[in-house]
Structure formats: C-alpha cells, structure tokens
Amino acid sequence: MAFLQFSNVRVAGMSAAVPNHIDENKETYSRWGDYNEYVATTGVERRRVTLPDNPLCSSDLCVAAAERLIDELGWERGEIDGLVFVTQSPDYILPATSCVIQERLGLSSDCYTLDISLGCSGWVYALSTIAALMQTGGIRKGLLLAGDTCSRMVSHDDKSAFPLFGDAGTATALVYDENAAPMLFAMHTDGKGKGVIIINDGGFRTPFTLDSLKQEVLEEGIERSPLNVAMDGMSVFSFAISKAPKSVNELIEHFALDKDSIDYFSFHQANLFMNEKIRSKLKLPAEKVPYCIRDFGNTSCASIPLALVTQCQSDLQTKPLRHIACGFGVGLSWGSVYFESDSIACPGLVEI
Amino acid sequence: MKNFIEKFAEALEIDNVESLTADTNFHDLDEWSSLAALSLIAMADEEYDAAINGQDIRNAVTIEDLYNVINSKK
C-alpha cells in the first residue's frame, strides 16, 4: 500500500488549454444511434479536438497553458528548475518530450525534466512525483504539465471511443514553501488489467507493420486498427466504480481527514454515468464535485485540472480550499490525493 | 436465486419480474443494452461487492450464469 506524504510543496497555480475546434456529438453521434441516449449515459455533448490537417500535439497544448500561467504568476523562466510532463501522446518515441518543452519554454539548462507515461491517473501520479522531487528544496519552482490528444489515438469509426474523448493540455505550478500544508497520497496499480485500455501496435512488444494500418470491424459501429485505442468499457466501469471510491475512502481514513471539510472532490472525467456512481457511493453533494465532461469529454490525464480550472476558477483565485482528487484508468492505475490551495493563479481557458 | 432475479430486474428496470427465470437468456431481453450492462455491473458491486468485467457478462448466457459468476467473484 503506497501511502505517501510530502511537505513543503504548495500549488501556486493551474491553467488549461484546448484546441479551438469544437466537435458537436449531436452531429457526430447521429451516424451511430440515439444522441440523447448517448448523452444520458456518457454526459458528453461536445469535445475539443485538434483537426487532422494541422494537428496539435499534447506538448503544444501544455506549452500554451504553461506560457499563460507563467505570465499570470509573473515568474522568470530561468527560476523554473523542475518540469514533469505526463502524457501518452508524446512528440516522439525519443527524445523525451519534457526535453523538447524545456527548450520551447525557454527554461534553464539546469532544469530537471522527466516524462511520465500514464493516462487517466497521470495528474495524480505526476503530482506525487514532483512533490517528492521538490520537498527538500532542491527545486524551488516546478511545473507539472499534463495533457493528451486522445482524438489522435482513437478510430473515428469507433462509437465507443471517438465521441467520448477530447484533447486538452494543462499546467500546474508548484513552489517550495515551508509553510505549505502536506500533500497526501494513496496510490495503486493492477497490471492484470493492461488489456482493458490498450493501443496494441507501434511499441516494441508489437512493432508497427503494414498490418497495423488495417481497420477491422469488431462489431457494428466499432471499427479500428491496432494503432487505435481499444477499450473494454464494461471492464473499465467495473474497475472504476469499485476502486475509485475505495481509494478516496482509504486516503481519508489513513490520514484521518475530515471528509466534510473538503471543498472539492475532483475526479477524472471518465463518463458521467460512471462518475455519478462513484459520487453516490461516496455520498458526496453535487456542488462539491466539479464536472467538465459535458463540454470537453474525457481528456485523460488533463481532466482533473481542466475540471478545476473551468468549473472552480473564481474559488481557486480567491479562497483557501481543501481538495481531494482521484484519477483512475489505463494501466490499470489509480490514486487519490489531498492537497490545499489558497488564492492561486488561475487564468482563463486558453484556446489555440 | 429469487432474490437475485429481483435485483436483476430492478437494475434493468424490468417491471414484470415474473417473466424472468434462472434460465432466461438475458442478452435477448428488450431491456438489454450497454447501459443495462453497466447497471448490472453496478448492482454486482453494490449488492454483492463483486467486480465482474465485460468478459464475464459476454460469457454468461442465462441469469443463473450471471448469478454464478457474481458469486465466484465475491
């Protein structure tokens, strides 16, 4: 059981960027079935997606979010000496995208950079990583960038994936501060579920061949190639409604947190029906659980900061807040975090 | 088993419980849908603390098969 506690690190700001193109599911889903039924289940009315003729990378979205946040904070680029980038849509197989971003953001060559390959649990995992790196003061200002361009990983002919996923990039700014409240984590992994959400081809286990491009009809409305995300939605659902509430509860119990004193419970935005099951199991009031899935869909590791930035901006900017956040998904990987924020920098949504 | 059939009917919002038996092929029910499958998984989680996956549901044919797989995953 990985219960982790890190002191001396404070969240100083949060921002998010999305592509300016909006894909309306009312139009997109009509080729497959009843749009109203689809929205009642998934909660996704529209998503932001990058367009195939001039596609953006996750790093482009994260850099846009980071630039805006750095300006808002008034930070000097040279002061930022830690950068953690979490994504499953990197710029290249190699080099690591965090190195590319270090140069693009004009950060110092003394900067520590690291890529992390995780999806829906990624923001929570990467927050534990950067907090661990910063807790002793060797890094005073750090950036956690979390983003994915899911629309480029799914088949456009897969009704179980294409209308669900959106693209987004986020930036979370952290500072070394000896007065900061501790960040608390409860983290898990279960690789038995590695096949539940997977892109089978194109890595080194099953390298790309010409066959990788062949699109297969798996069932009506589900056509994809082994280069696309394949998702067993029922198994994801079963996993998430069981593990996500457990992980929140064990975090609360292990660290003796006062559940009622938490201002926001922010969950990975997976699917509205699934998220509402999780919320009802935890008996959380609706006003404490932000949702951005209606307008942005499931945005993988970006979803927790995207929900906070788009739904709680003014509270983040003006109030002291206690947060619990919980990410869960591909891996299978999941975890929960408790952290506090107080009047942080939170510029409006960036559209590029 | 009777108790399980009642919970099954409730999860799928089937009013006429008497129409269901242990041998009913649930994939053929009018009420069966992807949302029904999710409701069933949620019922297994809430009522039996059992995590059944997509494969379990696809492999099961009758309501009794479901009952057995849920009991084996408790």
Short mmCIF file of C-alpha atoms in Angstrom, two decimals:
data_model
loop_
_atom_site.label_atom_id
_atom_site.label_comp_id
_atom_site.label_asym_id
_atom_site.label_seq_id
_atom_site.Cartn_x
_atom_site.Cartn_y
_atom_site.Cartn_z
CA MET A 1 0.00 0.00 0.00
CA ALA A 2 1.62 3.23 -1.14
CA PHE A 3 0.54 5.96 1.28
CA LEU A 4 2.74 8.99 0.68
CA GLN A 5 3.11 12.30 2.46
CA PHE A 6 5.14 15.26 1.17
CA SER A 7 5.68 18.55 2.97
CA ASN A 8 6.98 21.96 1.88
CA VAL A 9 5.32 21.99 -1.56
CA ARG A 10 2.40 24.23 -2.45
CA VAL A 11 0.20 24.50 -5.55
CA ALA A 12 0.68 28.06 -6.83
CA GLY A 13 -1.37 28.00 -10.00
CA MET A 14 -3.32 25.99 -12.53
CA SER A 15 -4.20 26.57 -16.17
CA ALA A 16 -5.56 24.69 -19.16
CA ALA A 17 -5.52 24.91 -22.95
CA VAL A 18 -7.72 23.24 -25.57
CA PRO A 19 -7.93 23.25 -29.38
CA ASN A 20 -10.39 25.88 -30.62
CA HIS A 21 -12.27 23.40 -32.83
CA ILE A 22 -15.48 22.08 -31.26
CA ASP A 23 -16.87 18.73 -32.35
CA GLU A 24 -20.59 18.50 -31.54
CA ASN A 25 -21.73 14.99 -30.67
CA LYS A 26 -25.25 15.87 -31.79
CA GLU A 27 -23.87 15.73 -35.32
CA THR A 28 -21.06 13.22 -34.82
CA TYR A 29 -23.08 10.57 -32.99
CA SER A 30 -26.08 10.61 -35.36
CA ARG A 31 -24.41 8.05 -37.68
CA TRP A 32 -24.44 5.50 -34.83
CA GLY A 33 -27.65 5.92 -32.90
CA ASP A 34 -29.70 7.97 -30.48
CA TYR A 35 -27.75 11.07 -29.42
CA ASN A 36 -29.97 11.74 -26.37
CA GLU A 37 -29.40 8.22 -25.06
CA TYR A 38 -25.66 8.65 -25.61
CA VAL A 39 -25.58 11.92 -23.67
CA ALA A 40 -27.71 10.46 -20.86
CA THR A 41 -25.06 7.76 -20.35
CA THR A 42 -21.75 9.48 -21.07
CA GLY A 43 -22.64 13.12 -20.41
CA VAL A 44 -20.50 14.21 -23.39
CA GLU A 45 -22.26 16.80 -25.57
CA ARG A 46 -19.18 18.15 -27.32
CA ARG A 47 -15.41 17.88 -27.29
CA ARG A 48 -12.44 19.99 -28.28
CA VAL A 49 -10.42 18.16 -30.89
CA THR A 50 -7.41 19.03 -32.94
CA LEU A 51 -8.01 18.83 -36.70
CA PRO A 52 -6.19 16.18 -38.78
CA ASP A 53 -4.92 18.60 -41.44
CA ASN A 54 -2.94 20.65 -38.94
CA PRO A 55 -2.79 18.52 -35.80
CA LEU A 56 -1.61 19.79 -32.44
CA CYS A 57 0.49 17.71 -30.06
CA SER A 58 -0.16 17.38 -26.33
CA SER A 59 3.00 19.40 -25.80
CA ASP A 60 1.58 22.31 -27.88
CA LEU A 61 -1.46 22.48 -25.60
CA CYS A 62 0.60 22.14 -22.43
CA VAL A 63 3.09 24.80 -23.56
CA ALA A 64 0.20 27.20 -24.28
CA ALA A 65 -1.25 26.54 -20.81
CA ALA A 66 2.18 26.92 -19.20
CA GLU A 67 3.01 30.19 -21.01
CA ARG A 68 -0.24 31.72 -19.80
CA LEU A 69 0.30 30.51 -16.25
CA ILE A 70 3.91 31.70 -16.08
CA ASP A 71 2.77 35.17 -17.23
CA GLU A 72 -0.03 35.22 -14.66
CA LEU A 73 2.36 34.23 -11.87
CA GLY A 74 4.99 36.71 -13.04
CA TRP A 75 7.68 34.01 -12.87
CA GLU A 76 11.03 34.36 -14.60
CA ARG A 77 11.61 31.39 -16.90
CA GLY A 78 15.10 30.92 -15.50
CA GLU A 79 13.72 30.33 -11.98
CA ILE A 80 11.85 27.19 -13.00
CA ASP A 81 14.14 24.28 -12.29
CA GLY A 82 11.78 21.31 -12.43
CA LEU A 83 9.44 20.10 -15.18
CA VAL A 84 7.40 16.90 -15.16
CA PHE A 85 5.36 16.12 -18.28
CA VAL A 86 2.73 13.39 -18.18
CA THR A 87 1.14 12.16 -21.40
CA GLN A 88 0.52 9.10 -23.54
CA SER A 89 0.80 11.12 -26.73
CA PRO A 90 4.44 12.30 -26.72
CA ASP A 91 6.00 14.25 -29.61
CA TYR A 92 8.45 11.45 -30.47
CA ILE A 93 9.37 7.90 -29.42
CA LEU A 94 12.59 9.65 -28.40
CA PRO A 95 13.79 12.13 -27.18
CA ALA A 96 11.56 12.68 -24.16
CA THR A 97 9.04 15.46 -24.78
CA SER A 98 9.94 17.17 -21.47
CA CYS A 99 13.35 17.97 -23.03
CA VAL A 100 11.62 19.48 -26.06
CA ILE A 101 9.36 21.54 -23.78
CA GLN A 102 12.30 22.78 -21.67
CA GLU A 103 13.70 24.40 -24.80
CA ARG A 104 10.34 25.72 -26.04
CA LEU A 105 9.51 27.34 -22.71
CA GLY A 106 12.99 28.86 -22.51
CA LEU A 107 13.79 27.13 -19.22
CA SER A 108 17.32 26.96 -17.89
CA SER A 109 19.61 24.09 -18.83
CA ASP A 110 19.89 23.47 -15.06
CA CYS A 111 16.29 22.28 -15.16
CA TYR A 112 15.36 18.73 -14.07
CA THR A 113 12.94 17.25 -16.63
CA LEU A 114 11.04 13.98 -16.74
CA ASP A 115 8.35 12.32 -18.88
CA ILE A 116 5.76 10.07 -17.27
CA SER A 117 3.63 7.70 -19.35
CA LEU A 118 0.25 7.43 -17.66
CA GLY A 119 -3.29 8.28 -18.71
CA CYS A 120 -6.29 8.96 -16.52
CA SER A 121 -4.35 8.55 -13.25
CA GLY A 122 -1.49 10.65 -14.64
CA TRP A 123 -2.09 14.01 -12.99
CA VAL A 124 -2.32 12.50 -9.51
CA TYR A 125 0.75 10.30 -10.08
CA ALA A 126 2.80 13.13 -11.54
CA LEU A 127 1.79 15.41 -8.66
CA SER A 128 3.24 12.84 -6.24
CA THR A 129 6.41 12.73 -8.34
CA ILE A 130 7.00 16.48 -8.50
CA ALA A 131 6.10 16.92 -4.81
CA ALA A 132 8.64 14.23 -3.91
CA LEU A 133 11.28 15.94 -6.06
CA MET A 134 10.63 19.38 -4.56
CA GLN A 135 10.10 18.60 -0.87
CA THR A 136 13.73 19.13 0.17
CA GLY A 137 14.11 22.49 -1.57
CA GLY A 138 16.46 21.44 -4.39
CA ILE A 139 13.80 22.64 -6.81
CA ARG A 140 12.06 25.88 -5.73
CA LYS A 141 9.69 26.36 -8.65
CA GLY A 142 8.32 23.49 -10.70
CA LEU A 143 5.81 22.84 -13.45
CA LEU A 144 3.62 19.78 -13.82
CA LEU A 145 2.29 19.59 -17.37
CA ALA A 146 -0.45 17.04 -18.08
CA GLY A 147 -2.08 16.63 -21.48
CA ASP A 148 -3.22 14.25 -24.16
CA THR A 149 -4.52 14.40 -27.70
CA CYS A 150 -6.85 11.42 -27.37
CA SER A 151 -8.64 12.30 -30.63
CA ARG A 152 -5.45 11.29 -32.45
CA MET A 153 -5.35 7.87 -30.75
CA VAL A 154 -8.93 6.75 -31.33
CA SER A 155 -10.52 5.48 -34.51
CA HIS A 156 -13.01 7.98 -35.92
CA ASP A 157 -15.17 4.95 -36.77
CA ASP A 158 -15.34 3.67 -33.17
CA LYS A 159 -18.55 4.78 -31.46
CA SER A 160 -17.23 3.57 -28.11
CA ALA A 161 -14.25 5.92 -28.20
CA PHE A 162 -14.38 8.75 -30.76
CA PRO A 163 -17.38 10.66 -29.31
CA LEU A 164 -16.09 10.22 -25.75
CA PHE A 165 -12.55 11.58 -25.85
CA GLY A 166 -11.31 15.16 -26.19
CA ASP A 167 -7.94 16.91 -26.33
CA ALA A 168 -6.50 19.18 -23.64
CA GLY A 169 -3.26 20.29 -22.04
CA THR A 170 -2.81 21.69 -18.53
CA ALA A 171 -0.16 23.27 -16.35
CA THR A 172 0.08 23.13 -12.56
CA ALA A 173 2.66 25.39 -10.90
CA LEU A 174 4.31 24.32 -7.65
CA VAL A 175 6.58 26.18 -5.26
CA TYR A 176 8.78 25.18 -2.35
CA ASP A 177 7.18 26.64 0.78
CA GLU A 178 7.98 25.54 4.33
CA ASN A 179 4.53 26.68 5.47
CA ALA A 180 2.68 24.55 2.94
CA ALA A 181 0.11 22.00 4.14
CA PRO A 182 1.28 18.44 3.40
CA MET A 183 0.17 16.68 0.23
CA LEU A 184 -1.15 13.20 0.95
CA PHE A 185 -1.47 10.32 -1.48
CA ALA A 186 -2.88 6.79 -1.75
CA MET A 187 -1.66 5.11 -4.96
CA HIS A 188 -2.30 1.78 -6.71
CA THR A 189 -1.55 -0.30 -9.81
CA ASP A 190 -3.02 -3.50 -11.26
CA GLY A 191 -1.28 -4.63 -14.45
CA LYS A 192 -3.66 -7.59 -14.77
CA GLY A 193 -5.92 -5.05 -16.46
CA LYS A 194 -3.30 -3.95 -19.00
CA GLY A 195 -5.51 -5.09 -21.91
CA VAL A 196 -8.61 -3.24 -20.76
CA ILE A 197 -7.44 0.01 -22.41
CA ILE A 198 -4.62 -0.52 -24.88
CA ILE A 199 -3.04 0.57 -28.16
CA ASN A 200 -1.58 -2.76 -29.16
CA ASP A 201 0.76 -1.90 -32.04
CA GLY A 202 3.55 0.58 -32.57
CA GLY A 203 5.60 -0.04 -29.43
CA PHE A 204 8.39 -2.54 -29.11
CA ARG A 205 6.25 -5.53 -27.96
CA THR A 206 4.24 -5.47 -31.17
CA PRO A 207 6.14 -3.21 -33.57
CA PHE A 208 4.41 -1.37 -36.39
CA THR A 209 3.91 -3.37 -39.59
CA LEU A 210 1.72 -2.67 -42.61
CA ASP A 211 -0.95 -4.85 -40.96
CA SER A 212 -1.09 -2.30 -38.15
CA LEU A 213 -2.92 0.03 -40.55
CA LYS A 214 -5.74 -2.41 -41.29
CA GLN A 215 -9.02 -1.30 -39.83
CA GLU A 216 -11.21 -4.16 -38.60
CA VAL A 217 -14.93 -4.28 -37.88
CA LEU A 218 -15.24 -5.65 -34.34
CA GLU A 219 -18.95 -5.08 -34.06
CA GLU A 220 -21.49 -2.68 -35.50
CA GLY A 221 -20.15 0.84 -35.02
CA ILE A 222 -16.78 -0.30 -33.75
CA GLU A 223 -14.10 -0.26 -36.44
CA ARG A 224 -10.49 0.30 -35.56
CA SER A 225 -6.89 -0.66 -36.26
CA PRO A 226 -4.30 -1.93 -33.74
CA LEU A 227 -2.84 1.60 -33.76
CA ASN A 228 -6.05 2.91 -32.16
CA VAL A 229 -7.15 2.80 -28.55
CA ALA A 230 -9.14 -0.36 -27.82
CA MET A 231 -11.25 -0.05 -24.71
CA ASP A 232 -13.39 -2.61 -22.90
CA GLY A 233 -15.84 -0.11 -21.46
CA MET A 234 -17.64 -2.57 -19.20
CA SER A 235 -14.44 -3.68 -17.52
CA VAL A 236 -13.29 -0.07 -17.08
CA PHE A 237 -16.63 0.72 -15.49
CA SER A 238 -16.45 -2.25 -13.13
CA PHE A 239 -12.91 -1.29 -12.10
CA ALA A 240 -13.64 2.39 -11.61
CA ILE A 241 -16.82 2.21 -9.54
CA SER A 242 -15.10 -0.18 -7.15
CA LYS A 243 -11.54 1.20 -6.91
CA ALA A 244 -12.05 4.96 -7.12
CA PRO A 245 -14.34 5.25 -4.05
CA LYS A 246 -12.14 2.81 -2.12
CA SER A 247 -9.05 4.88 -2.80
CA VAL A 248 -10.75 8.10 -1.67
CA ASN A 249 -12.00 6.40 1.49
CA GLU A 250 -8.65 4.88 2.39
CA LEU A 251 -6.95 8.27 1.90
CA ILE A 252 -9.46 9.85 4.28
CA GLU A 253 -9.14 7.04 6.83
CA HIS A 254 -5.37 6.61 6.73
CA PHE A 255 -4.64 10.31 7.17
CA ALA A 256 -7.66 10.92 9.45
CA LEU A 257 -9.04 13.66 7.19
CA ASP A 258 -12.33 15.37 7.95
CA LYS A 259 -14.41 14.46 4.89
CA ASP A 260 -16.94 17.25 5.48
CA SER A 261 -14.21 19.89 5.48
CA ILE A 262 -13.19 19.08 1.89
CA ASP A 263 -14.34 21.80 -0.52
CA TYR A 264 -13.88 19.97 -3.82
CA PHE A 265 -13.69 16.32 -4.78
CA SER A 266 -12.31 16.34 -8.32
CA PHE A 267 -12.45 13.09 -10.23
CA HIS A 268 -11.02 12.05 -13.55
CA GLN A 269 -13.80 12.86 -16.02
CA ALA A 270 -14.38 9.39 -17.46
CA ASN A 271 -18.07 9.10 -18.24
CA LEU A 272 -20.94 10.80 -16.43
CA PHE A 273 -22.82 7.60 -15.53
CA MET A 274 -19.62 6.12 -14.07
CA ASN A 275 -18.65 9.31 -12.24
CA GLU A 276 -22.13 9.68 -10.76
CA LYS A 277 -21.95 6.09 -9.44
CA ILE A 278 -18.66 6.98 -7.79
CA ARG A 279 -20.13 10.17 -6.35
CA SER A 280 -23.19 8.38 -4.98
CA LYS A 281 -21.09 5.59 -3.42
CA LEU A 282 -19.08 8.27 -1.60
CA LYS A 283 -22.28 10.18 -0.72
CA LEU A 284 -20.84 13.47 -1.95
CA PRO A 285 -23.04 16.52 -2.56
CA ALA A 286 -23.21 17.55 -6.23
CA GLU A 287 -21.87 21.07 -5.55
CA LYS A 288 -18.56 19.64 -4.29
CA VAL A 289 -17.90 17.53 -7.39
CA PRO A 290 -16.95 19.59 -10.47
CA TYR A 291 -17.74 18.25 -13.96
CA CYS A 292 -16.41 19.50 -17.29
CA ILE A 293 -17.23 16.34 -19.24
CA ARG A 294 -20.25 17.88 -20.99
CA ASP A 295 -18.15 20.37 -22.96
CA PHE A 296 -14.76 18.64 -23.12
CA GLY A 297 -15.36 14.85 -22.91
CA ASN A 298 -12.82 12.54 -21.35
CA THR A 299 -9.42 14.27 -21.61
CA SER A 300 -7.25 11.60 -19.97
CA CYS A 301 -4.61 13.00 -17.59
CA ALA A 302 -5.73 16.60 -18.24
CA SER A 303 -9.25 16.08 -16.91
CA ILE A 304 -8.78 16.88 -13.21
CA PRO A 305 -7.01 20.24 -13.66
CA LEU A 306 -9.31 21.03 -16.62
CA ALA A 307 -12.38 20.47 -14.42
CA LEU A 308 -10.93 22.66 -11.65
CA VAL A 309 -9.85 25.47 -14.00
CA THR A 310 -13.12 25.59 -15.96
CA GLN A 311 -15.59 24.99 -13.10
CA CYS A 312 -13.94 26.46 -9.98
CA GLN A 313 -11.85 29.34 -11.35
CA SER A 314 -13.09 32.10 -9.07
CA ASP A 315 -12.97 29.95 -5.91
CA LEU A 316 -9.42 28.91 -6.80
CA GLN A 317 -8.42 32.54 -7.30
CA THR A 318 -9.95 33.91 -4.11
CA LYS A 319 -10.39 31.25 -1.40
CA PRO A 320 -8.45 28.82 0.73
CA LEU A 321 -9.61 25.39 -0.44
CA ARG A 322 -9.16 21.78 0.61
CA HIS A 323 -9.13 19.33 -2.26
CA ILE A 324 -9.31 15.63 -2.81
CA ALA A 325 -8.65 14.48 -6.37
CA CYS A 326 -8.84 10.95 -7.73
CA GLY A 327 -7.54 9.64 -11.07
CA PHE A 328 -8.24 6.14 -12.39
CA GLY A 329 -7.85 4.28 -15.67
CA VAL A 330 -5.41 2.87 -18.20
CA GLY A 331 -2.76 0.63 -16.65
CA LEU A 332 -4.76 -0.14 -14.66
CA SER A 333 -3.52 2.66 -12.45
CA TRP A 334 -5.32 4.76 -9.87
CA GLY A 335 -4.77 7.01 -6.89
CA SER A 336 -6.08 9.82 -4.74
CA VAL A 337 -4.51 12.97 -3.37
CA TYR A 338 -5.33 15.51 -0.67
CA PHE A 339 -3.92 18.99 -1.18
CA GLU A 340 -4.75 22.57 -0.27
CA SER A 341 -4.76 25.73 -2.32
CA ASP A 342 -5.16 29.37 -1.34
CA SER A 343 -5.89 32.13 -3.84
CA ILE A 344 -3.84 30.60 -6.63
CA ALA A 345 -3.13 31.92 -10.10
CA CYS A 346 -5.81 30.57 -12.41
CA PRO A 347 -6.03 32.32 -15.78
CA GLY A 348 -8.99 31.56 -18.05
CA LEU A 349 -9.09 28.71 -20.51
CA VAL A 350 -6.61 29.15 -23.38
CA GLU A 351 -7.86 28.23 -26.88
CA ILE A 352 -5.38 27.64 -29.67
CA MET B 1 -31.94 -17.06 -6.63
CA LYS B 2 -35.34 -15.38 -6.38
CA ASN B 3 -33.71 -12.52 -4.55
CA PHE B 4 -31.07 -12.23 -7.29
CA ILE B 5 -33.69 -12.15 -10.04
CA GLU B 6 -35.45 -9.30 -8.23
CA LYS B 7 -32.22 -7.32 -8.03
CA PHE B 8 -31.52 -8.09 -11.68
CA ALA B 9 -34.98 -6.80 -12.65
CA GLU B 10 -34.50 -3.69 -10.57
CA ALA B 11 -31.10 -2.94 -12.17
CA LEU B 12 -32.58 -3.26 -15.68
CA GLU B 13 -35.83 -1.51 -14.75
CA ILE B 14 -37.95 -4.53 -15.72
CA ASP B 15 -41.38 -4.22 -14.10
CA ASN B 16 -42.61 -7.75 -14.76
CA VAL B 17 -40.30 -9.82 -12.53
CA GLU B 18 -42.48 -12.92 -13.04
CA SER B 19 -41.44 -13.02 -16.69
CA LEU B 20 -37.85 -13.80 -15.62
CA THR B 21 -36.45 -17.17 -14.53
CA ALA B 22 -32.99 -18.52 -13.82
CA ASP B 23 -32.92 -19.86 -17.38
CA THR B 24 -33.80 -16.56 -19.08
CA ASN B 25 -31.28 -15.60 -21.77
CA PHE B 26 -30.75 -12.01 -20.68
CA HIS B 27 -28.96 -10.90 -23.88
CA ASP B 28 -32.29 -11.40 -25.70
CA LEU B 29 -34.33 -9.15 -23.39
CA ASP B 30 -35.76 -5.97 -24.91
CA GLU B 31 -34.33 -4.06 -21.95
CA TRP B 32 -30.80 -5.32 -22.61
CA SER B 33 -28.42 -2.53 -23.71
CA SER B 34 -24.94 -1.26 -22.97
CA LEU B 35 -26.41 0.91 -20.22
CA ALA B 36 -28.19 -2.15 -18.78
CA ALA B 37 -24.84 -3.95 -18.67
CA LEU B 38 -23.32 -1.07 -16.71
CA SER B 39 -26.29 -1.08 -14.32
CA LEU B 40 -25.78 -4.79 -13.80
CA ILE B 41 -22.07 -4.31 -13.02
CA ALA B 42 -23.02 -1.58 -10.56
CA MET B 43 -25.59 -3.88 -8.93
CA ALA B 44 -22.97 -6.65 -8.54
CA ASP B 45 -20.65 -4.10 -6.94
CA GLU B 46 -23.21 -2.59 -4.58
CA GLU B 47 -25.21 -5.67 -3.58
CA TYR B 48 -22.54 -8.38 -3.67
CA ASP B 49 -19.23 -6.44 -3.51
CA ALA B 50 -18.25 -8.37 -6.64
CA ALA B 51 -16.29 -6.86 -9.54
CA ILE B 52 -17.45 -8.54 -12.76
CA ASN B 53 -15.93 -7.46 -16.06
CA GLY B 54 -17.05 -7.23 -19.68
CA GLN B 55 -15.83 -10.74 -20.46
CA ASP B 56 -17.90 -12.19 -17.59
CA ILE B 57 -21.05 -10.61 -19.00
CA ARG B 58 -20.31 -11.66 -22.57
CA ASN B 59 -19.65 -15.26 -21.45
CA ALA B 60 -22.81 -15.55 -19.38
CA VAL B 61 -25.93 -16.70 -21.22
CA THR B 62 -28.63 -17.03 -18.57
CA ILE B 63 -29.46 -15.12 -15.41
CA GLU B 64 -28.22 -18.12 -13.44
CA ASP B 65 -24.83 -17.86 -15.20
CA LEU B 66 -24.65 -14.26 -14.03
CA TYR B 67 -25.57 -15.28 -10.50
CA ASN B 68 -22.79 -17.87 -10.52
CA VAL B 69 -20.12 -15.55 -11.90
CA ILE B 70 -21.01 -12.84 -9.38
CA ASN B 71 -20.81 -15.34 -6.53
CA SER B 72 -17.44 -16.59 -7.77
CA LYS B 73 -16.06 -13.02 -7.76
CA LYS B 74 -17.16 -12.03 -4.27
#
